[in-house]
mmCIF file of C-alpha atoms in Angstrom:
data_model
loop_
_atom_site.group_PDB
_atom_site.id
_atom_site.type_symbol
_atom_site.label_atom_id
_atom_site.label_comp_id
_atom_site.label_asym_id
_atom_site.label_seq_id
_atom_site.Cartn_x
_atom_site.Cartn_y
_atom_site.Cartn_z
ATOM 1 C CA UNK B 1 -87.850 -3.838 54.298
ATOM 2 C CA UNK B 2 -88.885 -6.408 56.790
ATOM 3 C CA UNK B 3 -87.880 -6.344 60.521
ATOM 4 C CA UNK B 4 -85.689 -9.410 59.864
ATOM 5 C CA UNK B 5 -83.860 -7.587 56.966
ATOM 6 C CA UNK B 6 -83.427 -4.490 59.097
ATOM 7 C CA UNK B 7 -81.897 -6.367 61.911
ATOM 8 C CA UNK B 8 -79.634 -8.381 59.694
ATOM 9 C CA UNK B 9 -78.092 -5.110 58.527
ATOM 10 C CA UNK B 10 -78.177 -3.653 62.010
ATOM 11 C CA UNK B 11 -76.074 -6.302 63.546
ATOM 12 C CA UNK B 12 -73.563 -6.110 60.781
ATOM 13 C CA UNK B 13 -73.280 -2.410 60.971
ATOM 14 C CA UNK B 14 -74.971 -0.707 63.860
ATOM 15 C CA UNK B 15 -73.439 2.626 63.131
ATOM 16 C CA UNK B 16 -74.697 2.999 59.618
ATOM 17 C CA UNK B 17 -78.176 3.194 58.147
ATOM 18 C CA UNK B 18 -79.199 2.812 54.601
ATOM 19 C CA UNK B 19 -82.041 4.888 53.226
ATOM 20 C CA UNK B 20 -84.283 1.805 53.416
ATOM 21 C CA UNK B 21 -83.368 1.336 57.133
ATOM 22 C CA UNK B 22 -84.236 4.828 57.906
ATOM 23 C CA UNK B 23 -87.439 4.463 56.304
ATOM 24 C CA UNK B 24 -88.066 1.262 58.193
ATOM 25 C CA UNK B 25 -87.133 2.599 61.560
ATOM 26 C CA UNK B 26 -89.468 5.563 61.063
ATOM 27 C CA UNK B 27 -92.434 3.233 61.036
ATOM 28 C CA UNK B 28 -91.345 0.427 63.388
ATOM 29 C CA UNK B 29 -90.981 1.336 67.068
ATOM 30 C CA UNK B 30 -89.486 -2.034 68.073
ATOM 31 C CA UNK B 31 -86.765 -1.831 65.457
ATOM 32 C CA UNK B 32 -86.089 1.776 66.467
ATOM 33 C CA UNK B 33 -85.494 0.755 70.016
ATOM 34 C CA UNK B 34 -83.430 -2.259 68.902
ATOM 35 C CA UNK B 35 -81.364 0.095 66.656
ATOM 36 C CA UNK B 36 -80.652 2.570 69.533
ATOM 37 C CA UNK B 37 -79.659 -0.281 71.890
ATOM 38 C CA UNK B 38 -77.376 -2.018 69.361
ATOM 39 C CA UNK B 39 -75.699 1.277 68.691
ATOM 40 C CA UNK B 40 -75.114 2.060 72.402
ATOM 41 C CA UNK B 41 -73.830 -1.519 72.966
ATOM 42 C CA UNK B 42 -71.558 -1.252 70.003
ATOM 43 C CA UNK B 43 -70.059 2.059 71.000
ATOM 44 C CA UNK B 44 -69.433 0.779 74.548
ATOM 45 C CA UNK B 45 -67.741 -2.364 73.256
ATOM 46 C CA UNK B 46 -65.704 -0.587 70.751
ATOM 47 C CA UNK B 47 -64.254 1.775 73.354
ATOM 48 C CA UNK B 48 -62.422 -1.216 74.808
ATOM 49 C CA UNK B 49 -60.288 -1.814 71.756
ATOM 50 C CA UNK B 50 -58.814 1.757 71.847
ATOM 51 C CA UNK B 51 -55.897 0.646 73.997
ATOM 52 C CA UNK B 52 -53.161 3.255 74.798
ATOM 53 C CA UNK B 53 -50.536 3.642 72.241
ATOM 54 C CA UNK B 54 -46.971 3.511 73.445
ATOM 55 C CA UNK B 55 -45.223 6.914 73.843
ATOM 56 C CA UNK B 56 -43.220 8.196 70.904
ATOM 57 C CA UNK B 57 -44.326 5.208 68.629
ATOM 58 C CA UNK B 58 -44.325 7.210 65.439
ATOM 59 C CA UNK B 59 -40.726 8.549 66.171
ATOM 60 C CA UNK B 60 -39.466 5.062 66.686
ATOM 61 C CA UNK B 61 -40.979 3.860 63.449
ATOM 62 C CA UNK B 62 -39.465 6.834 61.765
ATOM 63 C CA UNK B 63 -36.007 5.918 63.035
ATOM 64 C CA UNK B 64 -36.376 2.357 61.800
ATOM 65 C CA UNK B 65 -37.515 3.093 58.322
ATOM 66 C CA UNK B 66 -34.928 5.873 57.810
ATOM 67 C CA UNK B 67 -32.225 3.167 58.220
ATOM 68 C CA UNK B 68 -32.104 2.369 54.517
ATOM 69 C CA UNK B 69 -31.943 5.988 53.767
ATOM 70 C CA UNK B 70 -29.072 6.352 56.121
ATOM 71 C CA UNK B 71 -27.264 3.496 54.521
ATOM 72 C CA UNK B 72 -27.940 5.154 51.122
ATOM 73 C CA UNK B 73 -26.426 8.366 52.454
ATOM 74 C CA UNK B 74 -23.334 6.536 53.643
ATOM 75 C CA UNK B 75 -22.953 4.907 50.218
ATOM 76 C CA UNK B 76 -23.415 8.284 48.609
ATOM 77 C CA UNK B 77 -20.732 9.811 50.823
ATOM 78 C CA UNK B 78 -18.393 6.908 50.066
ATOM 79 C CA UNK B 79 -18.897 7.229 46.419
ATOM 80 C CA UNK B 80 -18.299 10.959 46.494
ATOM 81 C CA UNK B 81 -15.056 10.357 48.413
ATOM 82 C CA UNK B 82 -14.013 7.718 45.945
ATOM 83 C CA UNK B 83 -14.809 9.914 42.993
ATOM 84 C CA UNK B 84 -12.797 12.752 44.688
ATOM 85 C CA UNK B 85 -9.923 10.368 45.122
ATOM 86 C CA UNK B 86 -10.121 9.267 41.555
ATOM 87 C CA UNK B 87 -10.438 12.714 40.193
ATOM 88 C CA UNK B 88 -7.520 13.928 42.409
ATOM 89 C CA UNK B 89 -5.276 11.097 41.254
ATOM 90 C CA UNK B 90 -6.256 11.866 37.624
ATOM 91 C CA UNK B 91 -5.462 15.595 38.062
ATOM 92 C CA UNK B 92 -2.225 14.749 39.785
ATOM 93 C CA UNK B 93 -1.328 12.551 36.982
ATOM 94 C CA UNK B 94 -2.364 15.272 34.494
ATOM 95 C CA UNK B 95 -0.255 17.731 36.062
ATOM 96 C CA UNK B 96 2.517 15.300 36.387
ATOM 97 C CA UNK B 97 2.716 15.035 32.656
ATOM 98 C CA UNK B 98 4.358 18.494 32.674
ATOM 99 C CA UNK B 99 7.433 16.588 33.332
ATOM 100 C CA UNK B 100 6.368 13.784 30.901
ATOM 101 C CA UNK B 101 8.942 12.360 28.532
ATOM 102 C CA UNK B 102 8.048 13.197 24.939
ATOM 103 C CA UNK B 103 9.232 10.327 22.809
ATOM 104 C CA UNK B 104 10.464 10.600 19.379
ATOM 105 C CA UNK B 105 8.265 9.067 16.616
ATOM 106 C CA UNK B 106 11.362 7.293 15.257
ATOM 107 C CA UNK B 107 11.696 5.340 18.596
ATOM 108 C CA UNK B 108 8.232 3.905 18.338
ATOM 109 C CA UNK B 109 6.540 1.539 15.963
ATOM 110 C CA UNK B 110 4.444 3.137 13.185
ATOM 111 C CA UNK B 111 1.332 1.505 14.453
ATOM 112 C CA UNK B 112 1.592 3.182 17.826
ATOM 113 C CA UNK B 113 -1.759 4.938 18.227
ATOM 114 C CA UNK B 114 -0.114 8.422 18.965
ATOM 115 C CA UNK B 115 2.326 8.169 15.976
ATOM 116 C CA UNK B 116 -0.473 6.826 13.696
ATOM 117 C CA UNK B 117 -2.760 9.654 14.806
ATOM 118 C CA UNK B 118 -0.116 12.446 13.868
ATOM 119 C CA UNK B 119 0.307 10.735 10.468
ATOM 120 C CA UNK B 120 -3.488 10.716 9.978
ATOM 121 C CA UNK B 121 -3.729 14.395 11.078
ATOM 122 C CA UNK B 122 -1.018 15.555 8.762
ATOM 123 C CA UNK B 123 -1.858 13.378 5.810
ATOM 124 C CA UNK B 124 -5.737 13.432 5.777
ATOM 125 C CA UNK B 125 -7.168 16.142 8.046
ATOM 126 C CA UNK B 126 -6.621 19.028 5.779
ATOM 127 C CA UNK B 127 -8.637 17.241 3.029
ATOM 128 C CA UNK B 128 -11.317 16.244 5.469
ATOM 129 C CA UNK B 129 -11.664 19.789 6.883
ATOM 130 C CA UNK B 130 -12.008 21.096 3.317
ATOM 131 C CA UNK B 131 -14.986 18.738 2.805
ATOM 132 C CA UNK B 132 -16.688 20.206 5.805
ATOM 133 C CA UNK B 133 -18.506 17.072 6.725
ATOM 134 C CA UNK B 134 -20.147 16.669 10.035
ATOM 135 C CA UNK B 135 -20.750 13.395 11.753
ATOM 136 C CA UNK B 136 -23.383 12.283 14.223
ATOM 137 C CA UNK B 137 -23.195 14.290 17.535
ATOM 138 C CA UNK B 138 -25.060 11.571 19.303
ATOM 139 C CA UNK B 139 -22.433 9.046 18.379
ATOM 140 C CA UNK B 140 -19.726 11.303 19.666
ATOM 141 C CA UNK B 141 -21.606 11.863 22.897
ATOM 142 C CA UNK B 142 -22.040 8.126 23.401
ATOM 143 C CA UNK B 143 -18.192 7.761 22.876
ATOM 144 C CA UNK B 144 -17.488 10.377 25.418
ATOM 145 C CA UNK B 145 -19.942 8.692 27.938
ATOM 146 C CA UNK B 146 -18.562 5.252 27.314
ATOM 147 C CA UNK B 147 -15.120 6.430 28.188
ATOM 148 C CA UNK B 148 -16.396 8.430 31.074
ATOM 149 C CA UNK B 149 -14.998 11.732 29.664
ATOM 150 C CA UNK B 150 -16.575 15.139 29.516
ATOM 151 C CA UNK B 151 -17.112 17.004 26.190
ATOM 152 C CA UNK B 152 -14.589 19.764 26.349
ATOM 153 C CA UNK B 153 -15.981 23.180 27.029
ATOM 154 C CA UNK B 154 -14.224 26.366 28.217
ATOM 155 C CA UNK B 155 -14.024 28.164 24.895
ATOM 156 C CA UNK B 156 -13.605 25.016 22.853
ATOM 157 C CA UNK B 157 -15.849 24.353 19.864
ATOM 158 C CA UNK B 158 -16.168 21.440 17.566
ATOM 159 C CA UNK B 159 -14.993 22.177 14.045
ATOM 160 C CA UNK B 160 -15.188 18.656 12.438
ATOM 161 C CA UNK B 161 -16.728 15.362 13.452
ATOM 162 C CA UNK B 162 -16.233 12.073 11.712
ATOM 163 C CA UNK B 163 -14.599 8.671 11.798
ATOM 164 C CA UNK B 164 -10.969 7.806 11.405
ATOM 165 C CA UNK B 165 -8.849 4.740 11.365
ATOM 166 C CA UNK B 166 -6.977 3.718 14.414
ATOM 167 C CA UNK B 167 -4.787 0.585 15.024
ATOM 168 C CA UNK B 168 -7.287 -2.230 15.357
ATOM 169 C CA UNK B 169 -10.413 -0.441 13.982
ATOM 170 C CA UNK B 170 -12.072 3.056 13.865
ATOM 171 C CA UNK B 171 -12.274 5.965 16.200
ATOM 172 C CA UNK B 172 -14.543 9.136 16.538
ATOM 173 C CA UNK B 173 -12.389 11.881 14.949
ATOM 174 C CA UNK B 174 -13.061 15.357 16.295
ATOM 175 C CA UNK B 175 -11.336 18.521 15.433
ATOM 176 C CA UNK B 176 -11.556 21.184 18.069
ATOM 177 C CA UNK B 177 -10.852 24.842 17.906
ATOM 178 C CA UNK B 178 -9.363 25.842 21.314
ATOM 179 C CA UNK B 179 -7.740 29.045 22.635
ATOM 180 C CA UNK B 180 -4.458 27.278 22.118
ATOM 181 C CA UNK B 181 -5.103 26.517 18.477
ATOM 182 C CA UNK B 182 -6.673 23.490 16.643
ATOM 183 C CA UNK B 183 -6.570 20.218 18.491
ATOM 184 C CA UNK B 184 -7.556 16.725 17.074
ATOM 185 C CA UNK B 185 -9.225 14.374 19.582
ATOM 186 C CA UNK B 186 -9.725 10.782 18.630
ATOM 187 C CA UNK B 187 -11.955 8.786 20.920
ATOM 188 C CA UNK B 188 -11.442 5.009 20.808
ATOM 189 C CA UNK B 189 -14.062 3.445 23.017
ATOM 190 C CA UNK B 190 -13.873 0.031 21.643
ATOM 191 C CA UNK B 191 -10.136 -0.781 21.240
ATOM 192 C CA UNK B 192 -7.263 -0.687 23.703
ATOM 193 C CA UNK B 193 -4.701 2.091 22.954
ATOM 194 C CA UNK B 194 -1.882 0.609 25.051
ATOM 195 C CA UNK B 195 -0.036 2.463 27.831
ATOM 196 C CA UNK B 196 0.092 6.243 27.896
ATOM 197 C CA UNK B 197 2.739 7.734 25.527
ATOM 198 C CA UNK B 198 3.472 11.147 24.378
ATOM 199 C CA UNK B 199 5.198 11.475 21.210
ATOM 200 C CA UNK B 200 6.563 14.329 18.898
ATOM 201 C CA UNK B 201 6.565 13.954 15.151
ATOM 202 C CA UNK B 202 7.214 16.685 12.596
ATOM 203 C CA UNK B 203 5.543 19.821 14.058
ATOM 204 C CA UNK B 204 2.976 18.071 16.085
ATOM 205 C CA UNK B 205 2.670 16.302 19.525
ATOM 206 C CA UNK B 206 0.209 13.529 20.347
ATOM 207 C CA UNK B 207 -0.650 11.614 23.378
ATOM 208 C CA UNK B 208 -2.379 8.227 23.623
ATOM 209 C CA UNK B 209 -4.151 7.679 26.897
ATOM 210 C CA UNK B 210 -5.915 4.482 27.911
ATOM 211 C CA UNK B 211 -9.361 4.918 29.544
ATOM 212 C CA UNK B 212 -11.586 1.982 30.569
ATOM 213 C CA UNK B 213 -11.551 -0.601 27.808
ATOM 214 C CA UNK B 214 -10.412 1.927 25.227
ATOM 215 C CA UNK B 215 -8.774 5.278 25.284
ATOM 216 C CA UNK B 216 -8.284 8.685 23.593
ATOM 217 C CA UNK B 217 -5.653 10.319 21.477
ATOM 218 C CA UNK B 218 -5.000 14.034 21.440
ATOM 219 C CA UNK B 219 -2.962 15.795 18.777
ATOM 220 C CA UNK B 220 -1.945 19.313 19.038
ATOM 221 C CA UNK B 221 0.826 21.772 18.424
ATOM 222 C CA UNK B 222 2.472 21.471 21.880
ATOM 223 C CA UNK B 223 2.464 19.393 25.087
ATOM 224 C CA UNK B 224 0.804 22.335 26.847
ATOM 225 C CA UNK B 225 -2.087 22.372 24.371
ATOM 226 C CA UNK B 226 -2.684 18.703 24.769
ATOM 227 C CA UNK B 227 -2.603 18.891 28.549
ATOM 228 C CA UNK B 228 -5.216 21.733 28.391
ATOM 229 C CA UNK B 229 -7.433 19.595 26.369
ATOM 230 C CA UNK B 230 -6.912 16.617 28.692
ATOM 231 C CA UNK B 231 -7.900 18.698 31.661
ATOM 232 C CA UNK B 232 -11.169 19.630 29.885
ATOM 233 C CA UNK B 233 -11.939 15.979 29.251
ATOM 234 C CA UNK B 234 -11.715 15.143 33.021
ATOM 235 C CA UNK C 1 -37.620 14.132 45.134
ATOM 236 C CA UNK C 2 -36.610 11.467 47.729
ATOM 237 C CA UNK C 3 -36.958 14.135 50.497
ATOM 238 C CA UNK C 4 -40.471 14.941 49.297
ATOM 239 C CA UNK C 5 -41.415 11.316 49.396
ATOM 240 C CA UNK C 6 -39.919 11.010 52.839
ATOM 241 C CA UNK C 7 -41.853 14.003 54.167
ATOM 242 C CA UNK C 8 -45.023 12.478 52.698
ATOM 243 C CA UNK C 9 -44.268 9.192 54.277
ATOM 244 C CA UNK C 10 -43.549 10.661 57.583
ATOM 245 C CA UNK C 11 -47.009 12.271 57.589
ATOM 246 C CA UNK C 12 -48.519 8.852 56.870
ATOM 247 C CA UNK C 13 -46.698 7.313 59.827
ATOM 248 C CA UNK C 14 -47.749 10.097 62.211
ATOM 249 C CA UNK C 15 -51.282 10.059 61.069
ATOM 250 C CA UNK C 16 -52.004 6.278 60.971
ATOM 251 C CA UNK C 17 -49.424 4.555 63.358
ATOM 252 C CA UNK C 18 -51.805 4.867 66.477
ATOM 253 C CA UNK C 19 -54.715 3.098 64.783
ATOM 254 C CA UNK C 20 -52.562 0.684 62.919
ATOM 255 C CA UNK C 21 -50.917 -0.192 66.249
ATOM 256 C CA UNK C 22 -54.249 -0.945 67.820
ATOM 257 C CA UNK C 23 -55.274 -2.993 64.864
ATOM 258 C CA UNK C 24 -51.860 -4.919 65.161
ATOM 259 C CA UNK C 25 -52.320 -5.371 68.852
ATOM 260 C CA UNK C 26 -55.692 -6.961 68.484
ATOM 261 C CA UNK C 27 -54.567 -9.258 65.673
ATOM 262 C CA UNK C 28 -51.426 -10.359 67.577
ATOM 263 C CA UNK C 29 -52.834 -9.879 71.090
ATOM 264 C CA UNK C 30 -49.285 -8.944 72.184
ATOM 265 C CA UNK C 31 -47.894 -5.416 72.516
ATOM 266 C CA UNK C 32 -44.289 -6.335 71.567
ATOM 267 C CA UNK C 33 -45.393 -8.263 68.517
ATOM 268 C CA UNK C 34 -47.690 -5.536 67.623
ATOM 269 C CA UNK C 35 -44.931 -2.916 67.499
ATOM 270 C CA UNK C 36 -42.652 -5.224 65.581
ATOM 271 C CA UNK C 37 -45.396 -5.756 63.095
ATOM 272 C CA UNK C 38 -45.958 -2.129 62.773
ATOM 273 C CA UNK C 39 -42.263 -1.554 62.057
ATOM 274 C CA UNK C 40 -42.212 -4.123 59.451
ATOM 275 C CA UNK C 41 -45.475 -2.827 57.956
ATOM 276 C CA UNK C 42 -43.952 0.716 57.424
ATOM 277 C CA UNK C 43 -40.673 -0.608 56.267
ATOM 278 C CA UNK C 44 -42.529 -2.693 53.620
ATOM 279 C CA UNK C 45 -44.668 0.206 52.719
ATOM 280 C CA UNK C 46 -41.612 2.472 52.225
ATOM 281 C CA UNK C 47 -40.027 -0.086 49.858
ATOM 282 C CA UNK C 48 -43.364 -0.314 47.987
ATOM 283 C CA UNK C 49 -44.127 3.368 48.068
ATOM 284 C CA UNK C 50 -44.004 3.702 44.236
ATOM 285 C CA UNK C 51 -46.907 1.170 44.043
ATOM 286 C CA UNK C 52 -49.344 3.616 45.756
ATOM 287 C CA UNK C 53 -50.850 5.579 42.967
ATOM 288 C CA UNK C 54 -53.777 7.082 44.736
ATOM 289 C CA UNK C 55 -52.882 8.919 48.020
ATOM 290 C CA UNK C 56 -56.406 8.776 49.106
ATOM 291 C CA UNK C 57 -56.140 5.037 49.316
ATOM 292 C CA UNK C 58 -52.932 5.134 51.427
ATOM 293 C CA UNK C 59 -54.844 4.154 54.629
ATOM 294 C CA UNK C 60 -56.462 1.066 53.387
ATOM 295 C CA UNK C 61 -53.175 0.342 51.538
ATOM 296 C CA UNK C 62 -51.344 0.334 54.875
ATOM 297 C CA UNK C 63 -53.997 -1.830 56.504
ATOM 298 C CA UNK C 64 -53.555 -4.396 53.733
ATOM 299 C CA UNK C 65 -49.821 -4.404 54.054
ATOM 300 C CA UNK C 66 -50.115 -4.963 57.777
ATOM 301 C CA UNK C 67 -52.376 -7.919 57.368
ATOM 302 C CA UNK C 68 -49.993 -9.413 54.710
ATOM 303 C CA UNK C 69 -46.879 -8.722 56.877
ATOM 304 C CA UNK C 70 -48.623 -10.377 59.867
ATOM 305 C CA UNK C 71 -49.351 -13.417 57.709
ATOM 306 C CA UNK C 72 -45.714 -13.381 56.534
ATOM 307 C CA UNK C 73 -44.081 -12.936 59.839
ATOM 308 C CA UNK C 74 -46.287 -14.960 62.219
ATOM 309 C CA UNK C 75 -48.112 -17.429 60.075
ATOM 310 C CA UNK C 76 -45.811 -17.883 57.110
ATOM 311 C CA UNK C 77 -48.928 -17.879 54.963
ATOM 312 C CA UNK C 78 -51.717 -15.570 53.894
ATOM 313 C CA UNK C 79 -55.002 -15.479 55.711
ATOM 314 C CA UNK C 80 -57.367 -18.151 54.636
ATOM 315 C CA UNK C 81 -60.732 -18.027 55.955
ATOM 316 C CA UNK C 82 -63.084 -20.875 55.996
ATOM 317 C CA UNK C 83 -66.457 -19.602 54.812
ATOM 318 C CA UNK C 84 -68.174 -22.564 56.412
ATOM 319 C CA UNK C 85 -66.773 -21.942 59.756
ATOM 320 C CA UNK C 86 -69.701 -22.073 62.169
ATOM 321 C CA UNK C 87 -70.340 -19.950 65.232
ATOM 322 C CA UNK C 88 -70.335 -23.019 67.184
ATOM 323 C CA UNK C 89 -66.504 -23.095 66.680
ATOM 324 C CA UNK C 90 -66.294 -19.769 68.567
ATOM 325 C CA UNK C 91 -65.114 -20.766 72.170
ATOM 326 C CA UNK C 92 -67.831 -21.053 74.667
ATOM 327 C CA UNK C 93 -67.540 -18.135 76.880
ATOM 328 C CA UNK C 94 -68.579 -20.049 79.897
ATOM 329 C CA UNK C 95 -65.566 -22.320 79.646
ATOM 330 C CA UNK C 96 -62.856 -20.522 77.497
ATOM 331 C CA UNK C 97 -63.152 -17.013 78.783
ATOM 332 C CA UNK C 98 -62.184 -16.246 82.328
ATOM 333 C CA UNK C 99 -65.116 -15.705 84.719
ATOM 334 C CA UNK C 100 -64.099 -12.122 85.234
ATOM 335 C CA UNK C 101 -64.241 -11.665 81.574
ATOM 336 C CA UNK C 102 -64.467 -8.168 80.123
ATOM 337 C CA UNK C 103 -65.115 -7.130 76.600
ATOM 338 C CA UNK C 104 -61.481 -7.123 75.850
ATOM 339 C CA UNK C 105 -61.135 -10.783 76.799
ATOM 340 C CA UNK C 106 -64.174 -11.519 74.762
ATOM 341 C CA UNK C 107 -62.751 -9.774 71.728
ATOM 342 C CA UNK C 108 -59.365 -11.382 72.271
ATOM 343 C CA UNK C 109 -60.997 -14.859 72.395
ATOM 344 C CA UNK C 110 -62.821 -14.453 69.042
ATOM 345 C CA UNK C 111 -61.205 -16.402 66.201
ATOM 346 C CA UNK C 112 -59.325 -14.199 63.890
ATOM 347 C CA UNK C 113 -61.897 -14.603 61.132
ATOM 348 C CA UNK C 114 -64.436 -12.850 63.279
ATOM 349 C CA UNK C 115 -62.144 -10.597 65.194
ATOM 350 C CA UNK C 116 -60.576 -8.976 62.287
ATOM 351 C CA UNK C 117 -63.625 -7.551 60.465
ATOM 352 C CA UNK C 118 -64.857 -6.210 63.739
ATOM 353 C CA UNK C 119 -61.540 -4.531 64.422
ATOM 354 C CA UNK C 120 -61.554 -3.052 60.837
ATOM 355 C CA UNK C 121 -64.986 -1.634 61.635
ATOM 356 C CA UNK C 122 -64.273 -0.330 65.135
ATOM 357 C CA UNK C 123 -60.746 0.879 64.710
ATOM 358 C CA UNK C 124 -60.647 1.674 60.946
ATOM 359 C CA UNK C 125 -64.207 2.790 60.591
ATOM 360 C CA UNK C 126 -64.626 0.856 57.396
ATOM 361 C CA UNK C 127 -67.916 -0.248 55.887
ATOM 362 C CA UNK C 128 -68.788 -3.891 55.111
ATOM 363 C CA UNK C 129 -67.867 -3.206 51.433
ATOM 364 C CA UNK C 130 -64.420 -1.700 52.389
ATOM 365 C CA UNK C 131 -63.716 -4.606 54.869
ATOM 366 C CA UNK C 132 -64.557 -6.964 52.066
ATOM 367 C CA UNK C 133 -62.039 -5.369 49.873
ATOM 368 C CA UNK C 134 -59.236 -5.448 52.538
ATOM 369 C CA UNK C 135 -60.049 -8.965 53.440
ATOM 370 C CA UNK C 136 -60.753 -10.260 50.012
ATOM 371 C CA UNK C 137 -64.293 -11.387 51.043
ATOM 372 C CA UNK C 138 -67.743 -10.725 49.813
ATOM 373 C CA UNK C 139 -69.853 -8.113 51.423
ATOM 374 C CA UNK C 140 -72.320 -10.958 52.549
ATOM 375 C CA UNK C 141 -69.477 -12.854 54.151
ATOM 376 C CA UNK C 142 -68.322 -9.827 56.029
ATOM 377 C CA UNK C 143 -71.776 -9.092 57.323
ATOM 378 C CA UNK C 144 -72.060 -12.694 58.446
ATOM 379 C CA UNK C 145 -68.815 -12.554 60.414
ATOM 380 C CA UNK C 146 -69.717 -9.284 61.998
ATOM 381 C CA UNK C 147 -73.071 -10.504 63.101
ATOM 382 C CA UNK C 148 -71.632 -13.731 64.472
ATOM 383 C CA UNK C 149 -68.854 -11.739 66.281
ATOM 384 C CA UNK C 150 -71.456 -9.565 67.996
ATOM 385 C CA UNK C 151 -73.540 -12.474 68.906
ATOM 386 C CA UNK C 152 -70.381 -14.125 70.461
ATOM 387 C CA UNK C 153 -69.600 -10.977 72.312
ATOM 388 C CA UNK C 154 -73.273 -10.864 73.581
ATOM 389 C CA UNK C 155 -72.970 -14.431 74.838
ATOM 390 C CA UNK C 156 -69.787 -13.811 76.605
ATOM 391 C CA UNK C 157 -71.236 -10.653 78.422
ATOM 392 C CA UNK C 158 -74.217 -12.576 79.432
ATOM 393 C CA UNK C 159 -72.071 -15.384 80.715
ATOM 394 C CA UNK C 160 -70.161 -13.018 82.922
ATOM 395 C CA UNK C 161 -73.431 -11.532 84.212
ATOM 396 C CA UNK C 162 -74.638 -14.970 85.249
ATOM 397 C CA UNK C 163 -71.322 -15.755 87.060
ATOM 398 C CA UNK C 164 -71.458 -12.618 88.954
ATOM 399 C CA UNK C 165 -75.069 -13.244 89.895
ATOM 400 C CA UNK C 166 -74.097 -16.710 91.326
#
């Protein structure tokens, strides 16, 4: 390394020395002196840029950047409150059905979803249960999710899973075994089921409940059984 | 998950805000602008926190964000350096720097293209190669700028000494 090359590197980085520079400075007194001087000058000059930092600067920055998080928390709280109100309203409505009018099937058209469901359960379900077929659980779960419903738990098991006709298309046909006896749940995520109606026909009771763009139908032995399953869905 | 990232980010703020503030100050040459710039830098970094794959690179990452934010906020464009800019373009200390010039004034008077690598070396402790990465320059270009910056500072100091001697 020549003195020129040494000094070129020295002026660019006085505080670092490559192995070649170390070797050169060991044998060149003038460059060794220049190196010491350059380092001292650089340190003295650099001290000037270390200006005082304002007090509590990191704390002020933290407050600033937390703002979006704070907003996020406010939104989360608002969403929680809204969900609470919706659930409360839903529960109120569910309990309110204790006094709900149970219509006679004769008073409703045959293509009413609840009436059609009772007919389907009575006419076709015994045969389907004997066939012991099981549908796709993923499809069923997707239907629950699309309707914003929970899969019934609390001592309830799925006995049968398949498809069934509903007015306007097909639904997911689920037969549940509950502590209150067998219950048929039909999920209709893609077709409207009209306004809520509870109907009694022969020995069964059914309710059709709109949810989102579709709805569900529950068929059981009594209004109490149906209400029990409806609570499990919420 | 978010709480963990927040805690990690708070550590970054506490560890690097002093040196980043100094860097911002010497870029803007204004304390209020420097603090605003630092706020914006960390706000931007928080939004882009998922982009940081290597925690060891977080310091350089913050320096880069600060540079880009400065360009966005105060220049409305990215830094463009003219590789052909000559040392002659650096203000003549005898005329452009006050007679009672100190090193700070001399640093303040350096064109940004010369001032910035010097600040990265002094405040950040970065090597020429690292400065080149941050500024998107070759190592050779960084070395040239640093050398010219030091020559300009030397000139300014000599000019002050002459003024005092008169």
